[in-house]
Tab-separated table of C-alpha atoms in Angstrom:
chain	number	residue	atom	x	y	z
C	1	MET	CA	-8.795	4.534	19.454
C	2	ARG	CA	-10.735	3.261	22.438
C	3	LEU	CA	-7.858	3.612	24.873
C	4	GLY	CA	-9.902	4.815	27.825
C	5	ALA	CA	-10.481	1.294	29.164
C	6	ILE	CA	-6.941	0.096	28.616
C	7	ALA	CA	-5.492	3.343	30.002
C	8	ALA	CA	-7.520	2.956	33.187
C	9	VAL	CA	-6.280	-0.615	33.576
C	10	LEU	CA	-2.723	0.577	32.957
C	11	LEU	CA	-3.036	3.079	35.785
C	12	LEU	CA	-3.914	0.237	38.138
C	13	CYS	CA	-0.996	-1.810	36.815
C	14	ALA	CA	1.359	1.145	37.203
C	15	ALA	CA	0.265	1.675	40.792
C	16	ALA	CA	0.756	-1.992	41.537
C	17	GLY	CA	4.089	-1.886	39.741
C	18	ARG	CA	5.347	1.024	41.817
C	19	ALA	CA	4.332	-0.792	44.976
C	20	ALA	CA	6.111	-3.917	43.792
C	21	ALA	CA	9.239	-1.962	42.913
C	22	ALA	CA	9.297	-0.402	46.368
C	23	SER	CA	8.701	-3.704	48.147
C	24	PRO	CA	11.492	-6.095	49.166
C	25	PRO	CA	12.189	-9.318	47.246
C	26	ASP	CA	9.744	-12.169	47.732
C	27	GLY	CA	10.379	-15.102	50.036
C	28	HIS	CA	12.428	-16.869	47.384
C	29	GLY	CA	14.894	-14.007	47.001
C	30	ASN	CA	13.548	-12.959	43.592
C	31	GLU	CA	13.197	-9.270	42.779
C	32	ARG	CA	9.692	-8.216	41.818
C	33	ARG	CA	9.649	-6.870	38.273
C	34	LEU	CA	7.388	-4.307	36.617
C	35	ASN	CA	4.789	-5.178	34.016
C	36	VAL	CA	5.321	-3.585	30.601
C	37	VAL	CA	2.651	-2.443	28.123
C	38	LEU	CA	3.695	-0.963	24.770
C	39	ILE	CA	0.911	0.738	22.768
C	40	LEU	CA	1.715	1.386	19.095
C	41	SER	CA	-0.699	3.347	16.912
C	42	ASP	CA	-0.501	3.037	13.123
C	43	ASP	CA	0.394	6.039	10.940
C	44	GLU	CA	-0.720	8.503	13.589
C	45	ARG	CA	0.063	12.162	12.945
C	46	ALA	CA	2.591	13.864	15.212
C	47	ASP	CA	-0.229	16.004	16.615
C	48	GLY	CA	-2.716	13.136	16.860
C	49	THR	CA	-2.884	13.068	20.638
C	50	VAL	CA	-4.376	16.579	20.686
C	51	VAL	CA	-7.849	15.050	20.276
C	52	MET	CA	-7.133	11.965	22.418
C	53	LYS	CA	-8.248	13.246	25.813
C	54	ASN	CA	-8.141	9.841	27.531
C	55	VAL	CA	-4.566	9.262	26.416
C	56	GLN	CA	-3.541	12.682	27.658
C	57	HIS	CA	-5.347	12.448	30.992
C	58	LEU	CA	-4.792	8.785	31.869
C	59	LEU	CA	-1.347	8.181	30.365
C	60	ALA	CA	0.651	11.249	29.361
C	61	ASP	CA	-0.145	13.234	32.506
C	62	HIS	CA	1.298	10.407	34.598
C	63	GLY	CA	4.490	9.859	32.645
C	64	VAL	CA	7.080	11.401	30.359
C	65	THR	CA	6.431	13.042	26.983
C	66	PHE	CA	9.339	13.111	24.536
C	67	THR	CA	9.546	16.323	22.523
C	68	ASP	CA	12.654	15.393	20.524
C	69	TYR	CA	12.334	12.169	18.566
C	70	HIS	CA	13.632	10.816	15.266
C	71	VAL	CA	13.008	7.920	12.900
C	72	THR	CA	15.545	6.584	10.451
C	73	THR	CA	13.281	4.596	8.139
C	74	SER	CA	9.773	6.033	8.204
C	75	LEU	CA	7.936	3.011	6.858
C	76	CYS	CA	5.678	0.615	8.698
C	77	ALA	CA	7.614	-2.654	8.594
C	78	PRO	CA	11.106	-1.171	9.182
C	79	SER	CA	9.840	0.846	12.150
C	80	ARG	CA	8.055	-2.141	13.691
C	81	ALA	CA	11.128	-4.312	13.275
C	82	SER	CA	13.257	-1.640	14.978
C	83	ILE	CA	10.788	-1.316	17.854
C	84	LEU	CA	10.807	-5.076	18.411
C	85	THR	CA	14.602	-5.393	18.282
C	86	GLY	CA	16.116	-2.004	19.178
C	87	GLN	CA	18.148	-2.134	15.976
C	88	TYR	CA	18.442	0.106	12.934
C	89	SER	CA	16.954	-1.119	9.664
C	90	HIS	CA	20.362	-1.896	8.173
C	91	HIS	CA	20.801	-4.378	11.039
C	92	THR	CA	17.305	-5.920	11.017
C	93	GLY	CA	17.388	-6.188	7.209
C	94	VAL	CA	13.815	-4.871	7.054
C	95	LEU	CA	13.961	-1.935	4.650
C	96	ASP	CA	10.551	-1.977	2.980
C	97	ASN	CA	6.908	-2.922	3.514
C	98	PHE	CA	6.867	-5.506	0.743
C	99	GLY	CA	9.277	-7.862	-0.974
C	100	PRO	CA	12.354	-9.709	0.289
C	101	HIS	CA	13.491	-6.806	2.457
C	102	SER	CA	10.266	-6.699	4.470
C	103	PHE	CA	8.910	-9.404	6.794
C	104	PRO	CA	10.978	-12.227	5.174
C	105	ALA	CA	14.155	-10.497	6.377
C	106	PHE	CA	12.961	-10.195	9.986
C	107	ARG	CA	14.595	-12.515	12.545
C	108	GLN	CA	11.688	-13.691	14.667
C	109	ASP	CA	13.915	-15.700	16.984
C	110	SER	CA	15.599	-12.619	18.479
C	111	ASP	CA	13.207	-9.881	19.559
C	112	LEU	CA	11.379	-8.527	22.605
C	113	GLY	CA	8.970	-11.454	22.744
C	114	VAL	CA	11.756	-14.027	22.822
C	115	TRP	CA	13.950	-12.089	25.249
C	116	LEU	CA	11.223	-11.266	27.767
C	117	HIS	CA	9.676	-14.730	27.588
C	118	GLY	CA	13.101	-16.135	28.336
C	119	ALA	CA	13.369	-13.753	31.296
C	120	GLY	CA	10.179	-15.138	32.822
C	121	TYR	CA	7.603	-12.688	31.481
C	122	GLU	CA	4.243	-13.757	30.105
C	123	THR	CA	4.160	-12.164	26.657
C	124	GLY	CA	1.274	-11.093	24.468
C	125	LEU	CA	0.962	-9.438	21.073
C	126	VAL	CA	-2.426	-8.011	20.127
C	127	GLY	CA	-3.030	-6.239	16.826
C	128	LYS	CA	-0.755	-5.690	13.842
C	129	TYR	CA	2.583	-7.449	13.423
C	130	VAL	CA	5.325	-6.746	10.853
C	131	ASN	CA	4.285	-6.187	7.209
C	132	PRO	CA	3.441	-8.298	5.310
C	133	TYR	CA	2.798	-11.016	7.910
C	134	THR	CA	-0.304	-11.998	5.951
C	135	ASP	CA	1.639	-13.271	2.917
C	136	ALA	CA	0.725	-16.834	1.974
C	137	TYR	CA	4.059	-18.380	2.929
C	138	VAL	CA	3.799	-17.285	6.578
C	139	HIS	CA	0.022	-17.120	6.901
C	140	HIS	CA	-1.201	-18.089	10.391
C	141	ALA	CA	2.307	-18.774	11.764
C	142	ILE	CA	3.040	-17.911	15.415
C	143	PRO	CA	6.589	-16.676	16.043
C	144	PRO	CA	8.563	-17.940	19.036
C	145	GLY	CA	8.424	-16.112	22.344
C	146	TRP	CA	4.751	-15.113	22.382
C	147	ASP	CA	2.460	-16.759	24.959
C	148	ASP	CA	-0.662	-14.994	23.693
C	149	TRP	CA	-0.913	-14.255	19.963
C	150	LYS	CA	-3.966	-12.336	18.706
C	151	VAL	CA	-2.889	-10.726	15.473
C	152	MET	CA	-4.562	-9.285	12.368
C	153	ASP	CA	-4.260	-12.114	9.855
C	154	SER	CA	-6.110	-11.129	6.694
C	155	VAL	CA	-5.540	-8.864	3.707
C	156	PRO	CA	-5.402	-5.949	4.123
C	157	MET	CA	-3.937	-5.902	7.629
C	158	GLU	CA	-5.284	-2.375	8.151
C	159	ALA	CA	-8.962	-3.329	8.291
C	160	TYR	CA	-11.694	-1.909	10.492
C	161	CYS	CA	-14.325	-4.497	9.555
C	162	ASP	CA	-14.508	-7.783	7.639
C	163	TYR	CA	-11.153	-9.164	8.821
C	164	SER	CA	-9.657	-12.198	10.575
C	165	ILE	CA	-7.595	-12.503	13.747
C	166	ASN	CA	-5.120	-15.284	14.418
C	167	ASP	CA	-6.217	-16.206	17.941
C	168	ASN	CA	-3.349	-18.418	19.107
C	169	GLY	CA	-3.421	-20.469	15.918
C	170	ARG	CA	-7.186	-20.381	15.378
C	171	LEU	CA	-8.385	-18.044	12.630
C	172	VAL	CA	-11.453	-16.083	13.791
C	173	HIS	CA	-13.389	-13.944	11.316
C	174	TYR	CA	-15.129	-10.697	12.273
C	175	GLY	CA	-17.798	-9.212	10.053
C	176	ARG	CA	-19.430	-5.863	9.521
C	177	ARG	CA	-21.443	-5.242	12.683
C	178	PRO	CA	-20.594	-2.286	14.952
C	179	SER	CA	-19.347	-4.772	17.555
C	180	ASP	CA	-16.838	-6.094	14.980
C	181	TYR	CA	-15.029	-2.747	14.731
C	182	SER	CA	-11.400	-3.863	14.914
C	183	THR	CA	-10.144	-1.244	17.373
C	184	SER	CA	-12.850	-2.213	19.862
C	185	VAL	CA	-12.229	-5.937	19.386
C	186	LEU	CA	-8.455	-5.589	19.781
C	187	THR	CA	-8.828	-3.310	22.802
C	188	GLY	CA	-11.014	-5.915	24.477
C	189	LYS	CA	-8.393	-8.589	23.888
C	190	ALA	CA	-5.616	-6.337	25.212
C	191	VAL	CA	-7.564	-5.530	28.392
C	192	HIS	CA	-8.335	-9.229	28.882
C	193	PHE	CA	-4.632	-10.057	28.660
C	194	ILE	CA	-3.713	-7.376	31.215
C	195	ARG	CA	-6.342	-8.565	33.667
C	196	HIS	CA	-5.571	-12.278	33.403
C	197	ALA	CA	-1.867	-12.560	32.559
C	198	ARG	CA	0.585	-14.008	35.014
C	199	ARG	CA	2.918	-11.394	36.521
C	200	PRO	CA	5.249	-10.059	35.323
C	201	PHE	CA	3.853	-9.595	31.818
C	202	PHE	CA	4.711	-7.798	28.587
C	203	LEU	CA	1.957	-6.687	26.205
C	204	TYR	CA	2.619	-5.295	22.729
C	205	PHE	CA	-0.682	-3.684	21.707
C	206	ALA	CA	-0.811	-2.459	18.092
C	207	PRO	CA	-4.269	-1.588	16.715
C	208	VAL	CA	-4.496	-0.539	13.077
C	209	ALA	CA	-5.987	2.897	13.826
C	210	PRO	CA	-5.652	5.525	12.516
C	211	HIS	CA	-4.122	4.043	9.330
C	212	LEU	CA	-6.018	4.860	6.147
C	213	PRO	CA	-8.807	4.460	5.294
C	214	ALA	CA	-9.077	5.760	8.897
C	215	ILE	CA	-12.691	4.691	9.379
C	216	PRO	CA	-14.150	5.885	12.693
C	217	ALA	CA	-16.438	3.740	14.793
C	218	ARG	CA	-20.070	4.510	14.127
C	219	ARG	CA	-20.434	6.216	17.521
C	220	ASP	CA	-17.600	8.619	16.576
C	221	TRP	CA	-18.967	9.857	13.273
C	222	GLY	CA	-18.917	13.602	13.015
C	223	LYS	CA	-17.066	14.265	16.261
C	224	LEU	CA	-14.327	16.217	14.504
C	225	VAL	CA	-16.144	17.717	11.526
C	226	ASN	CA	-15.352	21.182	12.883
C	227	LEU	CA	-11.650	20.486	13.400
C	228	THR	CA	-9.627	23.586	12.540
C	229	PRO	CA	-7.802	23.108	9.209
C	230	LEU	CA	-4.054	22.612	9.381
C	231	HIS	CA	-2.109	25.844	9.013
C	232	SER	CA	1.475	25.073	10.011
C	233	PRO	CA	4.141	27.336	8.394
C	234	ASP	CA	5.378	24.605	6.068
C	235	TYR	CA	1.944	23.410	4.910
C	236	ASP	CA	1.498	24.172	1.209
C	237	GLN	CA	4.464	26.534	1.411
C	238	ARG	CA	4.475	29.042	-1.425
C	239	HIS	CA	8.212	29.667	-1.845
C	240	LEU	CA	10.225	26.451	-2.024
C	241	SER	CA	13.144	27.435	-4.222
C	242	LYS	CA	15.586	27.284	-1.300
C	243	GLU	CA	14.168	24.107	0.214
C	244	ARG	CA	15.659	20.663	-0.301
C	245	GLY	CA	13.487	18.554	-2.624
C	246	SER	CA	11.676	21.603	-3.991
C	247	SER	CA	11.466	19.993	-7.445
C	248	TRP	CA	9.036	17.424	-6.020
C	249	HIS	CA	6.511	20.090	-5.083
C	250	LYS	CA	6.472	22.617	-7.861
C	251	ASP	CA	2.797	23.554	-7.574
C	252	LEU	CA	0.602	24.609	-4.678
C	253	LEU	CA	-2.227	22.323	-3.653
C	254	SER	CA	-5.526	22.768	-5.410
C	255	ALA	CA	-8.593	23.677	-3.358
C	256	ALA	CA	-9.930	20.155	-3.859
C	257	ARG	CA	-6.665	18.617	-2.688
C	258	ARG	CA	-6.691	20.812	0.421
C	259	LEU	CA	-10.195	19.559	1.251
C	260	PHE	CA	-9.087	15.994	0.622
C	261	TYR	CA	-6.103	16.224	2.974
C	262	ASN	CA	-8.124	17.935	5.678
C	263	ASP	CA	-10.780	15.223	5.418
C	264	ILE	CA	-8.078	12.605	5.960
C	265	ARG	CA	-6.894	14.542	9.008
C	266	ILE	CA	-10.434	14.589	10.424
C	267	ARG	CA	-10.862	10.842	9.851
C	268	HIS	CA	-7.452	10.146	11.393
C	269	GLY	CA	-8.523	11.970	14.510
C	270	ALA	CA	-11.993	10.441	14.679
C	271	SER	CA	-10.652	6.899	14.279
C	272	SER	CA	-8.052	7.571	16.991
C	273	THR	CA	-10.351	8.718	19.748
C	274	THR	CA	-13.540	7.708	21.442
C	275	SER	CA	-13.950	10.961	23.343
C	276	ALA	CA	-12.648	13.827	21.276
C	277	ALA	CA	-14.825	16.330	23.097
C	278	THR	CA	-14.100	17.452	26.619
C	279	PRO	CA	-16.760	16.689	29.264
C	280	GLY	CA	-19.713	19.011	29.034
C	281	SER	CA	-19.001	20.219	25.518
C	282	SER	CA	-21.334	19.585	22.629
C	283	THR	CA	-20.515	17.731	19.452
C	284	THR	CA	-22.465	16.914	16.358
C	285	SER	CA	-23.149	13.326	15.410
C	286	ARG	CA	-23.631	14.160	11.756
C	287	PRO	CA	-21.332	12.027	9.551
C	288	THR	CA	-19.296	13.859	6.941
C	289	ARG	CA	-19.753	13.188	3.262
C	290	ALA	CA	-16.574	11.105	3.176
C	291	ARG	CA	-18.110	8.397	5.364
C	292	ARG	CA	-21.241	6.349	4.944
C	293	PRO	CA	-22.643	3.170	6.457
C	294	CYS	CA	-22.651	0.042	4.356
C	295	ARG	CA	-25.152	-2.707	5.005
C	296	THR	CA	-25.686	-6.202	3.723
C	297	ARG	CA	-29.250	-6.898	2.601
C	298	SER	CA	-29.337	-10.337	4.189
C	299	THR	CA	-28.428	-9.337	7.743
C	300	GLY	CA	-28.653	-5.568	7.851
C	301	SER	CA	-25.219	-5.531	9.468
C	302	TRP	CA	-23.177	-2.360	9.558
C	303	CYS	CA	-19.659	-1.247	8.974
C	304	ALA	CA	-18.322	2.169	8.158
C	305	SER	CA	-16.875	2.531	4.698
C	306	THR	CA	-15.176	5.421	3.024
C	307	ALA	CA	-15.433	7.167	-0.303
C	308	LEU	CA	-12.151	9.033	-0.586
C	309	ARG	CA	-12.471	12.194	-2.566
C	310	ARG	CA	-9.761	12.557	-5.173
C	311	GLY	CA	-8.539	16.149	-5.349
C	312	ARG	CA	-8.516	16.527	-9.064
């Protein structure tokens, strides 16, 4: 994820916010309030930030890192609904990614956008909303409470090229050029909001990376081809007889399946970071076999595509 630019802007906002918090009320007796930016990655691994040097240096080192965290309903739509409302899934009614208990059950008139807009914040949502927002019956709709609405509005929502964004009610299509890479496009829109929004503001920034197919930007191909394979104690555990759910995993992974999962891990990391290497270190730009460029004959445009290897 190209978070270097937005992280740098956030540092400036944080500094300004601390100054505002320490300053007395304005001439009208109103307390100055902090700006809020929420960044939500999509299906990121728990150890994903290991390769995200900008996130570590520009964000984590200046804040708090939670080492004990839990999720009650580990699916996309239920988690997003809980983040937007602060409620458990049995209260939001969003229990699944598809069907009546997904987006149709979500109350759009009572969430962070509505509450903060009502409290005087300028609100913006950039990126992915609640699944499946792109269903035909809600296609292109803008929920209440959002002053700036720039949301993935095509199927699939988790697209890195050849997708559409609902830009405040106007559907804008992006193609297959390197400049159309969705993480870069969405990051640009998020930074623009931060720089031009009226204070105080609330930004909910939710790019689709590193959700599968986890396609890296062309400039990031091959950055993590030498990533050390995962070897946690519970990975492909040999003796499961005493573990809960052992009947689901009777056999060890095949060699092909191990390669497949490690390739996914590499692509997750590469699509999550623009600078996986530390300054001064060398990286290879050679793309792995699981990624290849695709071009259209008419325009010669580019977009990364993936050929997932099936571990059979």
